[in-house]
mmCIF file of C-alpha atoms in Angstrom:
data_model
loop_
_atom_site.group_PDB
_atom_site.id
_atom_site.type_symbol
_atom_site.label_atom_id
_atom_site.label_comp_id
_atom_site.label_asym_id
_atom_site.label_seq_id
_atom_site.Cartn_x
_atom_site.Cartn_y
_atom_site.Cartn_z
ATOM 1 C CA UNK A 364 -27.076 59.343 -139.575
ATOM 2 C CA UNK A 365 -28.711 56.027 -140.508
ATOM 3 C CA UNK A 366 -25.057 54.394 -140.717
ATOM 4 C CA UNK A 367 -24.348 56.099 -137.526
ATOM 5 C CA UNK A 368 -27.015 54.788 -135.631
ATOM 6 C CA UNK A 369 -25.890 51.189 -137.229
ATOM 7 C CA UNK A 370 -22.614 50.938 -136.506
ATOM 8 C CA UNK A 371 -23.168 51.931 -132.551
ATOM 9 C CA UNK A 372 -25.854 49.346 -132.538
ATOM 10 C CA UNK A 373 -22.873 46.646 -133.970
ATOM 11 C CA UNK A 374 -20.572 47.938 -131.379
ATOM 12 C CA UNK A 375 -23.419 47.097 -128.470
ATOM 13 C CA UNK A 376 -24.035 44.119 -130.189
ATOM 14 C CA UNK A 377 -20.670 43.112 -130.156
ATOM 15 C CA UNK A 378 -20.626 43.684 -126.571
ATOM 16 C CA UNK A 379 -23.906 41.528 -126.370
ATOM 17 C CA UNK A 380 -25.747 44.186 -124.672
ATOM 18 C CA UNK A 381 -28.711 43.213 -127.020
ATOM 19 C CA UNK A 382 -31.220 45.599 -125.546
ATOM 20 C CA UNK A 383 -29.253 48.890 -126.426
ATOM 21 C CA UNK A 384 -28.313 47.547 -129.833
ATOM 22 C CA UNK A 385 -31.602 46.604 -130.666
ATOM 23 C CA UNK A 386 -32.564 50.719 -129.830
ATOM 24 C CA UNK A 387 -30.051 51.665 -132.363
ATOM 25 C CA UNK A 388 -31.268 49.856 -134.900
ATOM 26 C CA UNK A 389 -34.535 50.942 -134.565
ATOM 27 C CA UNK A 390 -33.270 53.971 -134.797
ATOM 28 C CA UNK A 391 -31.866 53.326 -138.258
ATOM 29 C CA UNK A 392 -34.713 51.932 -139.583
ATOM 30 C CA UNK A 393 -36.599 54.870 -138.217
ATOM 31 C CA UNK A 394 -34.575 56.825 -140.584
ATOM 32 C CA UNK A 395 -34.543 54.462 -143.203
ATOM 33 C CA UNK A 396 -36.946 51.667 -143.143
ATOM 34 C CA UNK A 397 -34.843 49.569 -146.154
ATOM 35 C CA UNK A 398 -31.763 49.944 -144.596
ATOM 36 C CA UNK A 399 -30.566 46.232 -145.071
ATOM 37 C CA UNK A 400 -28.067 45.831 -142.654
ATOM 38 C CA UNK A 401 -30.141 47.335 -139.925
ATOM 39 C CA UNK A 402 -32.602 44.300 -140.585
ATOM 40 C CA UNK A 403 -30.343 42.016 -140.938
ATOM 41 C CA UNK A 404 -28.782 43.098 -137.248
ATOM 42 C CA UNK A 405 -31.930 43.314 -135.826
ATOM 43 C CA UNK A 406 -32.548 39.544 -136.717
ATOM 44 C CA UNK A 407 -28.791 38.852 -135.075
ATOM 45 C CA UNK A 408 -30.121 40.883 -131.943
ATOM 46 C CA UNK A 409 -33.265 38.847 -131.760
ATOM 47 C CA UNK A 410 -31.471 35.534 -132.126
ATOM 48 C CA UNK A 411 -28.915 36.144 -129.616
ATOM 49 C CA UNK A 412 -31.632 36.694 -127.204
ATOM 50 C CA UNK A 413 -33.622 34.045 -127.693
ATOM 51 C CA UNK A 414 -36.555 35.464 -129.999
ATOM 52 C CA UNK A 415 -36.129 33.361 -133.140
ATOM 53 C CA UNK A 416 -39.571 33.681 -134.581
ATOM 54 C CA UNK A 417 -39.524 37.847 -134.577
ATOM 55 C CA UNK A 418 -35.764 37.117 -135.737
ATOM 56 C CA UNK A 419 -36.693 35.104 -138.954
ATOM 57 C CA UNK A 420 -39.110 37.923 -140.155
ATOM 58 C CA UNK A 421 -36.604 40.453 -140.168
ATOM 59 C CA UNK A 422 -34.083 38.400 -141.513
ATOM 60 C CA UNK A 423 -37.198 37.629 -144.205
ATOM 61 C CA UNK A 424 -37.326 41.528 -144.540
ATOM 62 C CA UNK A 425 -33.685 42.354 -145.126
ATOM 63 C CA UNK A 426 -33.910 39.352 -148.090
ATOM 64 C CA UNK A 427 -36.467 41.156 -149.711
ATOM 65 C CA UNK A 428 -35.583 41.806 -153.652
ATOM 66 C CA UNK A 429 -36.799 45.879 -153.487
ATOM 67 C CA UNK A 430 -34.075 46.884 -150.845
ATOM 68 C CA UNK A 431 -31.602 49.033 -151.379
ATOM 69 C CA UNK A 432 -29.476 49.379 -148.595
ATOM 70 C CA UNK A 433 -27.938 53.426 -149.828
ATOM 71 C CA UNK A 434 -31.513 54.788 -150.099
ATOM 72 C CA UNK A 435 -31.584 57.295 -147.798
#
């Protein structure tokens, strides 16, 4: 489900409807809070629309050493 919730957040993204992407990514890290390319989109999501500070923490979090981006 976490991958699900992902890839439809891409898609949005994609689209650059930021604010709907950004809900399913939050959604994925709901499920899994390590789930590195969740926070590494949600940094994308933030830069594209103009929040670079809360972008650069996530980006921070997704470079963190204990992630493991199949734990489920």
């Amino acid at each position: 489900m976490v991958m699900a919730h992902s890839n439809l957040g891409i898609a949005y993204f994609d689209r650059r409807d930021y604010g709907r992407a950004e809900i399913c990514q939050q959604r994925a890290l709901a499920i899994n809070p390590n789930f590195a390319p969740s926070l590494n989109s949600m940094g994308s999501i933030l830069r594209e629309s103009g929040r670079k500070d809360e972008a650069l923490i996530w980006y921070q979090k997704q470079l963190l050493p204990t992630r493991n981006i199949w734990n489920r």
